[in-house]
Amino acid sequence: MPKQTGGQRLRLPLEWLGILPFVVFAVLFLILPTMKIVVGAFQTPDGGFTLQNLLDLNTPSIRSAYWTSIKLSFVTALLGCAIGFAMAAAVVFGGMPKGVRNPLVTFSGVASNFAGVPLAFAFIATLGPVGLVTVWLRTEFGINLRAMGFNLLSFWGLVITYLFFQIPLMILIIIPALDGLKREWREAAAVLGATGAQYWRMVALPILFPSLLGTFALLFANAFGAVATAFALTGPQLNIVPIKLFAQIRGDVLGNPNLGYALAFGMIVITALANFLYIWLRVRSERWLK
Amino acid sequence: MSFLTLTHLEKSFGANRVVKDFNLSVEKGEFISLLGPSGCGKTTVLRMVAGFETPTAGGITIDGRDVTSLKANSRNIGMMFQAYALFPNMTVADNVAFGLRVKGVPRAERDARVAEMLALIGLSEMGGRFPFQLSGGQQQRVALARALAPRPSVLLLDEPLSALDAKVRVSLRNQIRQIQQDLGITTIFVTHDQEEAMSISDRIVVMNGGVADQVGAPFEIYNRPRTKFVANFVGTLNTFEVRVTDPATGRVALAGQDLTLPDAPLSARTGETLTVALRPEALRLGRLADAEALLPAKVTDVHFMGSVIRLRADVAGTDVSLDTFNRPDTPPPTVGSMIEVSLSGRDFIQLRA
Amino acid sequence: MTRFFAWGTFLLGCLFFALPLIGMTEFSLKMRRGEYSFDAYRRVFEDQRFWDTFSYSLILAAATIVVGVLLVVPTAYWVRLKLPQARPVIEFITLLPLVIPAIVIVFGYIRLYNTSSFLPLTGSALGTDILLTMGYTTLALPYMYRSVDTGLRTIDVATLTEAAQSLGAGWITILSRIILPNVMVAVLSGAFLTLAIVLGEFTMAALLNRPAFGPFMQLLGANRAYEPPALAVIAFAITWGCMGLMQLVTRFSKHERAKA
């Protein structure tokens, strides 16, 4: 383009003006609120710098809340990945009729968004004390879930409920990745003498590793920040971080506003760590992709 | 018994019979091409040999062993694919070593073999690179090394050159043929490119509609095609209508000239017309002493292609194509000019439908 | 063998997903003792708060979609056309809401925009509604941006823009008459997803104390037995409807393109 250098110099900032509305929005409603939390976590009530808020997190109750939250997110992410992967693989490679695939994808789209309050209701109606499955098992087979120690309002009850949106999310993300595995790779491995297991271990899984890892991090964050499902299922008494934070925002149950910042800051740190771990591992495992 | 035999091989996908009664015997060290248009079943035959498809009927033996129901991973076959199919997560060296690794070959032996293979394809320096860092031609050479590393008994090539550009294609095809001959490995090569097939094969199988139309050496396929399909698929043809004058000796008349066809006696009777064909290079420009007949022709088109000049001309009412070599001292004839064309009955090809 | 395992896995999965859906449906019909009835649904529909909160959430969803489109379409277009170097930054920002939990974001809002701050949005009902809309826009940002950006990838933005400019069109005209219609499918699928997210959202609305559908469902769940599963069935139907519309739009556009 035959443009003069003077005009060139003027054009650069003008072009950046085009994304100004977006930048303003992101700063006001995403970055500043987050910064407010981060800064608040290091402040005393009158604005001085302190590490005391973070140190105050170290109480048995808060420690156990974090630990339960991390366990819950880790277990649901892991099971969600594993089961979602198995179902996606069954549909893509299992020689199943083509008509199965599209309904599964549509349903996964629905189910991954069917979280929160109504999902809790659905599980209460199914696995709650008078739920469909609970009653059916008791009357037809004499199996008493409650007596066996199962309680929907417990850790494993929450795991089962979370899986209802975690598995579909995995399916949605991993099906395109499985489609990306070329038939020739499988065939090349086979003629070179590899068994199916060897092909998966040495070729397919390493290729899928970044997507698996990314989905795992996403599922982890998804479960870690979920409030509505747990809240509707168990009310405010379940000791996980998002519920604790919810109660703190509503009524300062910790008795220290800045401890609330620290609690929220801890959540950001953990989800950010999960994602940085993902990015780091991805860079390492994807040397073969520019 | 031949090294590789395919007997009465059949393959149907649903109601669609893709391969019909396919028979082929390949000798050890032979280079065979399966040539045909897309959808002729050539790839399906190759995939049955590899073990990716199970034949609906018929059998396959390799080195005297029936492999028909053997899985792909226990056939000891090497294969190159059209889309390279290198494992993107492994370096070049790891790709080449893959077949040895899954067989449990010890590390030292494996490394030695990989080095040997990389030297063979001239990419010794590239062992540490990833496939995406290589050109298409280099990737396909790595694929060749990977296929050969476990010392397969048969090498299968599934259109390995068609994704490459023209120059690389020719040099890689020569390299493949060179390596194949050095190692003496039995090879089946699938292609739709007749020039490619003719230039590197010991024998060619021309396939059409799931059937082997003709099997023979390139020279034979080109000069003595048995069916119209083979003749048309392999090179260009001019067809003429001739009138039979003496079926016993093969004498016919074309535009008042007497010609003697090969393969006498003819199937047609005296006075009947017969359709015969002639390759463009069998029609020769000018008056030649050894030619049987001389016909006048009017030039309708001139294509200067470098070493060869292809003319289109009207010969006795038939539009024909003829090739002549370029000669620096003689400019090609111009469009509309009259020329003389020499031809001989012995060059004519009689075609079955 | 593979096929056997494939079917086994698939059917077990289907069972897991079917049971809660069957469970909630069955439970919602059991309000009348001894027989199935739609009593629970009638109760829900007779509740004025259901209609109030539902229409409130619907309006907020519409506002969120408008804000989202106005924000995302010009930005994604501009980045593709003039600022490819800003792409990684923009993409990173749009993915942040997947990493930072919604509860943390809304916590920030409450503390940042309180009555004594530079922008006292939480001081009035309208201000809080605006804040909630912005919060929902943030939640929908990852989906909206990706959807529109993918839509823009399939059209030649630069050529279309130059062609329009050579015919004398201004930026507003180009965006509204050329770019938007071309990414309409992407915008619509983003919009339906946003609708599904906003209608069921609980955390932000509850913490900002707005009468939205999500907190209403939670409230009902804490106090009633048969209405909650009826609400769950309704919510599931709405989600399914949104996703169905999303698919329909995509399929319809493919059909249109095939005809062209």
Short mmCIF file of N, CA, C and O in Angstrom, two decimals, chain B residues 225-335:
data_model
loop_
_atom_site.label_atom_id
_atom_site.label_comp_id
_atom_site.label_asym_id
_atom_site.label_seq_id
_atom_site.Cartn_x
_atom_site.Cartn_y
_atom_site.Cartn_z
N PRO B 225 -2.56 -54.14 -25.94
CA PRO B 225 -3.67 -54.14 -25.00
C PRO B 225 -4.76 -55.09 -25.49
O PRO B 225 -5.04 -55.15 -26.69
N ARG B 226 -5.33 -55.87 -24.59
CA ARG B 226 -6.28 -56.88 -25.02
C ARG B 226 -7.71 -56.34 -25.09
O ARG B 226 -8.53 -56.88 -25.81
N THR B 227 -8.00 -55.32 -24.30
CA THR B 227 -9.38 -54.78 -24.33
C THR B 227 -9.33 -53.29 -24.66
O THR B 227 -8.29 -52.64 -24.50
N LYS B 228 -10.47 -52.79 -25.08
CA LYS B 228 -10.61 -51.37 -25.38
C LYS B 228 -10.28 -50.53 -24.15
O LYS B 228 -9.64 -49.50 -24.24
N PHE B 229 -10.74 -51.05 -22.98
CA PHE B 229 -10.52 -50.30 -21.74
C PHE B 229 -9.03 -50.14 -21.47
O PHE B 229 -8.55 -49.04 -21.20
N VAL B 230 -8.30 -51.25 -21.57
CA VAL B 230 -6.86 -51.20 -21.30
C VAL B 230 -6.18 -50.26 -22.28
O VAL B 230 -5.40 -49.39 -21.91
N ALA B 231 -6.54 -50.39 -23.55
CA ALA B 231 -5.92 -49.57 -24.58
C ALA B 231 -6.15 -48.09 -24.32
O ALA B 231 -5.24 -47.27 -24.45
N ASN B 232 -7.36 -47.76 -23.94
CA ASN B 232 -7.68 -46.35 -23.71
C ASN B 232 -7.09 -45.82 -22.42
O ASN B 232 -6.73 -44.66 -22.33
N PHE B 233 -7.04 -46.68 -21.41
CA PHE B 233 -6.55 -46.22 -20.11
C PHE B 233 -5.04 -46.01 -20.16
O PHE B 233 -4.51 -45.10 -19.54
N VAL B 234 -4.35 -46.88 -20.92
CA VAL B 234 -2.90 -46.79 -21.00
C VAL B 234 -2.53 -46.07 -22.28
O VAL B 234 -2.43 -46.68 -23.34
N GLY B 235 -2.38 -44.78 -22.24
CA GLY B 235 -1.95 -44.02 -23.41
C GLY B 235 -3.11 -43.59 -24.30
O GLY B 235 -4.27 -43.86 -24.05
N THR B 236 -2.74 -42.89 -25.40
CA THR B 236 -3.72 -42.33 -26.33
C THR B 236 -3.87 -43.27 -27.51
O THR B 236 -2.93 -43.96 -27.89
N LEU B 237 -5.05 -43.31 -28.09
CA LEU B 237 -5.29 -44.20 -29.23
C LEU B 237 -6.00 -43.47 -30.35
O LEU B 237 -6.84 -42.62 -30.12
N ASN B 238 -5.66 -43.84 -31.60
CA ASN B 238 -6.44 -43.41 -32.76
C ASN B 238 -7.18 -44.62 -33.27
O ASN B 238 -6.59 -45.70 -33.39
N THR B 239 -8.45 -44.47 -33.56
CA THR B 239 -9.17 -45.63 -34.10
C THR B 239 -9.55 -45.37 -35.57
O THR B 239 -9.86 -44.24 -35.96
N PHE B 240 -9.47 -46.45 -36.36
CA PHE B 240 -9.80 -46.38 -37.79
C PHE B 240 -10.79 -47.48 -38.12
O PHE B 240 -10.77 -48.55 -37.52
N GLU B 241 -11.65 -47.18 -39.10
CA GLU B 241 -12.50 -48.23 -39.65
C GLU B 241 -11.80 -48.75 -40.90
O GLU B 241 -11.49 -47.98 -41.82
N VAL B 242 -11.55 -50.06 -40.97
CA VAL B 242 -10.90 -50.64 -42.17
C VAL B 242 -11.82 -51.71 -42.75
O VAL B 242 -12.65 -52.28 -42.06
N ARG B 243 -11.66 -51.95 -44.06
CA ARG B 243 -12.47 -52.96 -44.71
C ARG B 243 -11.62 -54.21 -44.94
O ARG B 243 -10.49 -54.13 -45.44
N VAL B 244 -12.15 -55.37 -44.54
CA VAL B 244 -11.39 -56.62 -44.62
C VAL B 244 -11.38 -57.09 -46.07
O VAL B 244 -12.43 -57.17 -46.73
N THR B 245 -10.18 -57.39 -46.58
CA THR B 245 -10.09 -57.92 -47.94
C THR B 245 -9.70 -59.39 -47.94
O THR B 245 -10.15 -60.15 -48.80
N ASP B 246 -8.90 -59.83 -46.95
CA ASP B 246 -8.53 -61.25 -46.88
C ASP B 246 -8.30 -61.65 -45.43
O ASP B 246 -7.21 -61.43 -44.90
N PRO B 247 -9.33 -62.20 -44.79
CA PRO B 247 -9.21 -62.51 -43.35
C PRO B 247 -8.09 -63.48 -43.05
O PRO B 247 -7.42 -63.37 -42.01
N ALA B 248 -7.81 -64.44 -43.91
CA ALA B 248 -6.82 -65.48 -43.62
C ALA B 248 -5.43 -64.88 -43.44
O ALA B 248 -4.69 -65.27 -42.52
N THR B 249 -5.05 -63.92 -44.26
CA THR B 249 -3.71 -63.34 -44.16
C THR B 249 -3.72 -62.03 -43.39
O THR B 249 -2.68 -61.43 -43.15
N GLY B 250 -4.95 -61.55 -43.03
CA GLY B 250 -5.04 -60.32 -42.25
C GLY B 250 -4.96 -59.09 -43.12
O GLY B 250 -4.58 -58.02 -42.63
N ARG B 251 -5.32 -59.19 -44.40
CA ARG B 251 -5.21 -58.02 -45.27
C ARG B 251 -6.49 -57.19 -45.19
O ARG B 251 -7.59 -57.70 -45.24
N VAL B 252 -6.29 -55.87 -45.04
CA VAL B 252 -7.41 -54.95 -44.99
C VAL B 252 -7.09 -53.73 -45.85
O VAL B 252 -5.92 -53.54 -46.24
N ALA B 253 -8.11 -52.92 -46.10
CA ALA B 253 -7.89 -51.72 -46.90
C ALA B 253 -8.29 -50.50 -46.09
O ALA B 253 -9.32 -50.50 -45.42
N LEU B 254 -7.45 -49.45 -46.16
CA LEU B 254 -7.76 -48.20 -45.47
C LEU B 254 -7.51 -47.07 -46.48
O LEU B 254 -6.36 -46.87 -46.90
N ALA B 255 -8.56 -46.39 -46.86
CA ALA B 255 -8.48 -45.29 -47.81
C ALA B 255 -7.68 -45.69 -49.06
O ALA B 255 -6.78 -44.99 -49.52
N GLY B 256 -7.98 -46.87 -49.59
CA GLY B 256 -7.35 -47.32 -50.81
C GLY B 256 -5.96 -47.90 -50.65
O GLY B 256 -5.33 -48.31 -51.61
N GLN B 257 -5.45 -47.98 -49.46
CA GLN B 257 -4.13 -48.54 -49.22
C GLN B 257 -4.27 -49.94 -48.65
O GLN B 257 -5.15 -50.19 -47.83
N ASP B 258 -3.42 -50.83 -49.06
CA ASP B 258 -3.42 -52.20 -48.53
C ASP B 258 -2.57 -52.28 -47.29
O ASP B 258 -1.45 -51.77 -47.26
N LEU B 259 -3.12 -52.93 -46.24
CA LEU B 259 -2.37 -53.10 -45.01
C LEU B 259 -2.51 -54.53 -44.54
O LEU B 259 -3.54 -55.17 -44.79
N THR B 260 -1.49 -55.04 -43.83
CA THR B 260 -1.58 -56.39 -43.28
C THR B 260 -1.56 -56.29 -41.76
O THR B 260 -0.60 -55.79 -41.17
N LEU B 261 -2.66 -56.71 -41.15
CA LEU B 261 -2.75 -56.63 -39.69
C LEU B 261 -2.03 -57.81 -39.04
O LEU B 261 -1.95 -58.88 -39.63
N PRO B 262 -1.54 -57.66 -37.83
CA PRO B 262 -1.00 -58.82 -37.11
C PRO B 262 -2.16 -59.69 -36.59
O PRO B 262 -3.31 -59.32 -36.76
N ASP B 263 -1.84 -60.76 -36.00
CA ASP B 263 -2.82 -61.66 -35.39
C ASP B 263 -3.82 -62.23 -36.40
O ASP B 263 -5.00 -62.38 -36.09
N ALA B 264 -3.36 -62.54 -37.61
CA ALA B 264 -4.24 -63.19 -38.58
C ALA B 264 -4.42 -64.64 -38.13
O ALA B 264 -3.56 -65.16 -37.41
N PRO B 265 -5.49 -65.35 -38.47
CA PRO B 265 -6.61 -64.84 -39.28
C PRO B 265 -7.54 -63.94 -38.47
O PRO B 265 -7.62 -64.05 -37.27
N LEU B 266 -8.22 -63.06 -39.24
CA LEU B 266 -9.13 -62.12 -38.60
C LEU B 266 -10.47 -62.77 -38.30
O LEU B 266 -10.87 -63.72 -38.96
N SER B 267 -11.16 -62.22 -37.31
CA SER B 267 -12.46 -62.78 -36.95
C SER B 267 -13.54 -62.33 -37.94
O SER B 267 -14.54 -63.00 -38.14
N ALA B 268 -13.32 -61.15 -38.57
CA ALA B 268 -14.32 -60.64 -39.51
C ALA B 268 -14.17 -61.30 -40.88
O ALA B 268 -13.11 -61.85 -41.20
N ARG B 269 -15.28 -61.24 -41.65
CA ARG B 269 -15.22 -61.84 -42.98
C ARG B 269 -14.94 -60.79 -44.04
O ARG B 269 -15.00 -59.60 -43.77
N THR B 270 -14.63 -61.24 -45.24
CA THR B 270 -14.31 -60.35 -46.35
C THR B 270 -15.45 -59.36 -46.57
O THR B 270 -16.62 -59.72 -46.55
N GLY B 271 -15.07 -58.08 -46.74
CA GLY B 271 -16.06 -57.05 -47.03
C GLY B 271 -16.59 -56.36 -45.78
O GLY B 271 -17.14 -55.27 -45.88
N GLU B 272 -16.44 -56.99 -44.64
CA GLU B 272 -16.90 -56.35 -43.40
C GLU B 272 -15.92 -55.26 -42.97
O GLU B 272 -14.75 -55.29 -43.33
N THR B 273 -16.45 -54.31 -42.16
CA THR B 273 -15.52 -53.30 -41.61
C THR B 273 -15.10 -53.71 -40.21
O THR B 273 -15.84 -54.39 -39.48
N LEU B 274 -13.89 -53.27 -39.85
CA LEU B 274 -13.28 -53.67 -38.58
C LEU B 274 -12.73 -52.38 -37.95
O LEU B 274 -12.20 -51.52 -38.65
N THR B 275 -12.90 -52.24 -36.63
CA THR B 275 -12.31 -51.07 -35.96
C THR B 275 -10.95 -51.46 -35.40
O THR B 275 -10.84 -52.44 -34.66
N VAL B 276 -9.95 -50.71 -35.82
CA VAL B 276 -8.60 -51.01 -35.33
C VAL B 276 -8.01 -49.72 -34.77
O VAL B 276 -8.49 -48.63 -35.05
N ALA B 277 -6.96 -49.87 -33.99
CA ALA B 277 -6.40 -48.71 -33.30
C ALA B 277 -4.90 -48.59 -33.57
O ALA B 277 -4.23 -49.58 -33.89
N LEU B 278 -4.42 -47.38 -33.37
CA LEU B 278 -3.01 -47.11 -33.63
C LEU B 278 -2.52 -46.08 -32.62
O LEU B 278 -3.19 -45.08 -32.35
N ARG B 279 -1.37 -46.33 -32.01
CA ARG B 279 -0.78 -45.36 -31.09
C ARG B 279 -0.32 -44.13 -31.87
O ARG B 279 0.10 -44.25 -33.03
N PRO B 280 -0.33 -42.97 -31.25
CA PRO B 280 0.08 -41.74 -31.96
C PRO B 280 1.49 -41.85 -32.54
O PRO B 280 1.75 -41.30 -33.60
N GLU B 281 2.39 -42.56 -31.84
CA GLU B 281 3.77 -42.60 -32.35
C GLU B 281 3.94 -43.60 -33.48
O GLU B 281 5.00 -43.65 -34.10
N ALA B 282 2.88 -44.41 -33.78
CA ALA B 282 2.96 -45.35 -34.90
C ALA B 282 2.54 -44.67 -36.20
O ALA B 282 2.69 -45.22 -37.28
N LEU B 283 2.00 -43.47 -36.11
CA LEU B 283 1.74 -42.66 -37.29
C LEU B 283 2.95 -41.75 -37.44
O LEU B 283 3.26 -40.98 -36.53
N ARG B 284 3.64 -41.88 -38.58
CA ARG B 284 4.88 -41.11 -38.68
C ARG B 284 4.82 -40.08 -39.79
O ARG B 284 4.28 -40.33 -40.87
N LEU B 285 5.38 -38.95 -39.49
CA LEU B 285 5.36 -37.82 -40.40
C LEU B 285 6.31 -38.10 -41.56
O LEU B 285 7.43 -38.55 -41.35
N GLY B 286 5.85 -37.85 -42.79
CA GLY B 286 6.74 -37.97 -43.95
C GLY B 286 6.69 -39.33 -44.60
O GLY B 286 5.96 -40.23 -44.16
N ARG B 287 7.50 -39.49 -45.63
CA ARG B 287 7.51 -40.69 -46.46
C ARG B 287 8.62 -41.58 -45.93
O ARG B 287 9.78 -41.21 -45.98
N LEU B 288 8.26 -42.75 -45.41
CA LEU B 288 9.29 -43.62 -44.84
C LEU B 288 9.37 -44.90 -45.64
O LEU B 288 8.36 -45.49 -46.00
N ALA B 289 10.61 -45.34 -45.83
CA ALA B 289 10.86 -46.47 -46.72
C ALA B 289 10.25 -47.77 -46.17
O ALA B 289 9.68 -48.57 -46.92
N ASP B 290 10.30 -47.97 -44.85
CA ASP B 290 9.84 -49.25 -44.31
C ASP B 290 8.35 -49.27 -44.04
O ASP B 290 7.82 -50.25 -43.53
N ALA B 291 7.63 -48.18 -44.32
CA ALA B 291 6.21 -48.14 -44.02
C ALA B 291 5.41 -48.80 -45.14
O ALA B 291 5.80 -48.77 -46.30
N GLU B 292 4.27 -49.39 -44.77
CA GLU B 292 3.44 -50.09 -45.73
C GLU B 292 2.62 -49.12 -46.57
O GLU B 292 2.33 -49.39 -47.73
N ALA B 293 2.19 -48.06 -45.93
CA ALA B 293 1.25 -47.19 -46.61
C ALA B 293 1.58 -45.73 -46.36
O ALA B 293 2.24 -45.38 -45.37
N LEU B 294 1.09 -44.87 -47.22
CA LEU B 294 1.32 -43.44 -47.12
C LEU B 294 -0.01 -42.75 -47.37
O LEU B 294 -0.68 -43.03 -48.37
N LEU B 295 -0.43 -41.88 -46.41
CA LEU B 295 -1.73 -41.22 -46.58
C LEU B 295 -1.54 -39.71 -46.46
O LEU B 295 -0.74 -39.24 -45.64
N PRO B 296 -2.30 -38.93 -47.24
CA PRO B 296 -2.25 -37.49 -47.07
C PRO B 296 -3.08 -37.08 -45.85
O PRO B 296 -4.05 -37.75 -45.53
N ALA B 297 -2.68 -36.01 -45.18
CA ALA B 297 -3.41 -35.57 -43.98
C ALA B 297 -3.36 -34.06 -43.90
O ALA B 297 -2.44 -33.41 -44.41
N LYS B 298 -4.40 -33.51 -43.27
CA LYS B 298 -4.46 -32.05 -43.10
C LYS B 298 -4.30 -31.74 -41.61
O LYS B 298 -5.05 -32.26 -40.77
N VAL B 299 -3.33 -30.90 -41.28
CA VAL B 299 -3.04 -30.58 -39.87
C VAL B 299 -4.16 -29.69 -39.31
O VAL B 299 -4.52 -28.68 -39.92
N THR B 300 -4.72 -30.09 -38.17
CA THR B 300 -5.78 -29.28 -37.57
C THR B 300 -5.33 -28.63 -36.25
O THR B 300 -5.96 -27.70 -35.76
N ASP B 301 -4.25 -29.11 -35.67
CA ASP B 301 -3.82 -28.58 -34.39
C ASP B 301 -2.36 -28.96 -34.16
O ASP B 301 -1.95 -30.05 -34.55
N VAL B 302 -1.60 -28.08 -33.51
CA VAL B 302 -0.20 -28.40 -33.22
C VAL B 302 0.09 -28.10 -31.75
O VAL B 302 -0.18 -27.00 -31.28
N HIS B 303 0.59 -29.12 -31.04
CA HIS B 303 1.02 -28.90 -29.64
C HIS B 303 2.50 -29.15 -29.55
O HIS B 303 2.96 -30.27 -29.68
N PHE B 304 3.27 -28.09 -29.33
CA PHE B 304 4.71 -28.26 -29.15
C PHE B 304 4.97 -28.55 -27.68
O PHE B 304 4.67 -27.74 -26.81
N MET B 305 5.46 -29.77 -27.37
CA MET B 305 5.60 -30.16 -25.97
C MET B 305 7.04 -30.30 -25.55
O MET B 305 7.36 -30.91 -24.54
N GLY B 306 7.98 -29.76 -26.36
CA GLY B 306 9.39 -29.93 -26.03
C GLY B 306 10.00 -30.97 -26.92
O GLY B 306 10.08 -30.79 -28.13
N SER B 307 10.39 -32.08 -26.31
CA SER B 307 11.05 -33.12 -27.12
C SER B 307 10.07 -33.75 -28.10
O SER B 307 10.45 -34.26 -29.14
N VAL B 308 8.81 -33.69 -27.79
CA VAL B 308 7.80 -34.30 -28.66
C VAL B 308 6.85 -33.23 -29.18
O VAL B 308 6.54 -32.27 -28.47
N ILE B 309 6.44 -33.39 -30.44
CA ILE B 309 5.40 -32.51 -30.99
C ILE B 309 4.18 -33.37 -31.27
O ILE B 309 4.28 -34.40 -31.97
N ARG B 310 3.08 -33.01 -30.68
CA ARG B 310 1.86 -33.78 -30.91
C ARG B 310 0.98 -33.01 -31.90
O ARG B 310 0.61 -31.86 -31.63
N LEU B 311 0.64 -33.65 -33.02
CA LEU B 311 -0.20 -33.01 -34.03
C LEU B 311 -1.57 -33.66 -34.02
O LEU B 311 -1.70 -34.86 -33.74
N ARG B 312 -2.57 -32.89 -34.34
CA ARG B 312 -3.87 -33.47 -34.67
C ARG B 312 -4.06 -33.26 -36.16
O ARG B 312 -3.77 -32.20 -36.69
N ALA B 313 -4.56 -34.31 -36.81
CA ALA B 313 -4.68 -34.19 -38.27
C ALA B 313 -5.87 -35.00 -38.75
O ALA B 313 -6.33 -35.92 -38.05
N ASP B 314 -6.34 -34.64 -39.93
CA ASP B 314 -7.45 -35.37 -40.54
C ASP B 314 -6.85 -36.34 -41.54
O ASP B 314 -6.30 -35.94 -42.56
N VAL B 315 -6.92 -37.65 -41.23
CA VAL B 315 -6.38 -38.68 -42.11
C VAL B 315 -7.55 -39.50 -42.64
O VAL B 315 -8.24 -40.15 -41.85
N ALA B 316 -7.78 -39.46 -43.93
CA ALA B 316 -8.84 -40.24 -44.56
C ALA B 316 -10.17 -40.09 -43.81
O ALA B 316 -10.85 -41.07 -43.51
N GLY B 317 -10.50 -38.86 -43.43
CA GLY B 317 -11.79 -38.61 -42.79
C GLY B 317 -11.81 -38.90 -41.30
O GLY B 317 -12.82 -38.75 -40.65
N THR B 318 -10.68 -39.36 -40.74
CA THR B 318 -10.62 -39.65 -39.31
C THR B 318 -9.72 -38.64 -38.61
O THR B 318 -8.63 -38.35 -39.11
N ASP B 319 -10.21 -38.12 -37.48
CA ASP B 319 -9.40 -37.18 -36.70
C ASP B 319 -8.40 -37.98 -35.88
O ASP B 319 -8.80 -38.79 -35.04
N VAL B 320 -7.11 -37.80 -36.12
CA VAL B 320 -6.12 -38.60 -35.40
C VAL B 320 -5.11 -37.71 -34.70
O VAL B 320 -4.99 -36.53 -35.00
N SER B 321 -4.42 -38.34 -33.80
CA SER B 321 -3.37 -37.68 -33.05
C SER B 321 -2.07 -38.36 -33.42
O SER B 321 -2.02 -39.59 -33.48
N LEU B 322 -1.04 -37.60 -33.71
CA LEU B 322 0.23 -38.28 -34.00
C LEU B 322 1.39 -37.53 -33.38
O LEU B 322 1.36 -36.30 -33.28
N ASP B 323 2.40 -38.31 -32.96
CA ASP B 323 3.55 -37.72 -32.27
C ASP B 323 4.77 -37.78 -33.18
O ASP B 323 5.00 -38.75 -33.88
N THR B 324 5.56 -36.71 -33.11
CA THR B 324 6.83 -36.75 -33.82
C THR B 324 7.87 -36.07 -32.94
O THR B 324 7.53 -35.21 -32.13
N PHE B 325 9.11 -36.50 -33.08
CA PHE B 325 10.15 -35.89 -32.26
C PHE B 325 10.48 -34.51 -32.76
O PHE B 325 10.43 -34.23 -33.95
N ASN B 326 10.84 -33.66 -31.84
CA ASN B 326 11.30 -32.33 -32.20
C ASN B 326 12.67 -32.44 -32.87
O ASN B 326 13.51 -33.24 -32.45
N ARG B 327 12.88 -31.65 -33.95
CA ARG B 327 14.22 -31.55 -34.52
C ARG B 327 14.54 -30.09 -34.66
O ARG B 327 13.79 -29.34 -35.28
N PRO B 328 15.67 -29.68 -34.07
CA PRO B 328 15.99 -28.25 -34.01
C PRO B 328 15.99 -27.59 -35.40
O PRO B 328 15.70 -26.39 -35.50
N ASP B 329 16.32 -28.35 -36.46
CA ASP B 329 16.43 -27.71 -37.76
C ASP B 329 15.10 -27.70 -38.53
O ASP B 329 15.01 -27.14 -39.60
N THR B 330 14.06 -28.36 -38.00
CA THR B 330 12.82 -28.44 -38.74
C THR B 330 11.67 -27.86 -37.91
O THR B 330 11.30 -28.45 -36.89
N PRO B 331 11.13 -26.73 -38.29
CA PRO B 331 9.98 -26.22 -37.54
C PRO B 331 8.77 -27.13 -37.74
O PRO B 331 8.66 -27.76 -38.80
N PRO B 332 7.89 -27.20 -36.76
CA PRO B 332 6.72 -28.08 -36.89
C PRO B 332 5.79 -27.57 -37.99
O PRO B 332 5.80 -26.39 -38.31
N PRO B 333 4.97 -28.47 -38.57
CA PRO B 333 4.03 -28.03 -39.60
C PRO B 333 3.02 -27.03 -39.02
O PRO B 333 2.77 -27.03 -37.82
N THR B 334 2.47 -26.19 -39.87
CA THR B 334 1.50 -25.21 -39.39
C THR B 334 0.09 -25.76 -39.55
O THR B 334 -0.16 -26.66 -40.36
N VAL B 335 -0.83 -25.19 -38.78
CA VAL B 335 -2.23 -25.61 -38.84
C VAL B 335 -2.78 -25.30 -40.23
O VAL B 335 -2.54 -24.22 -40.77
#
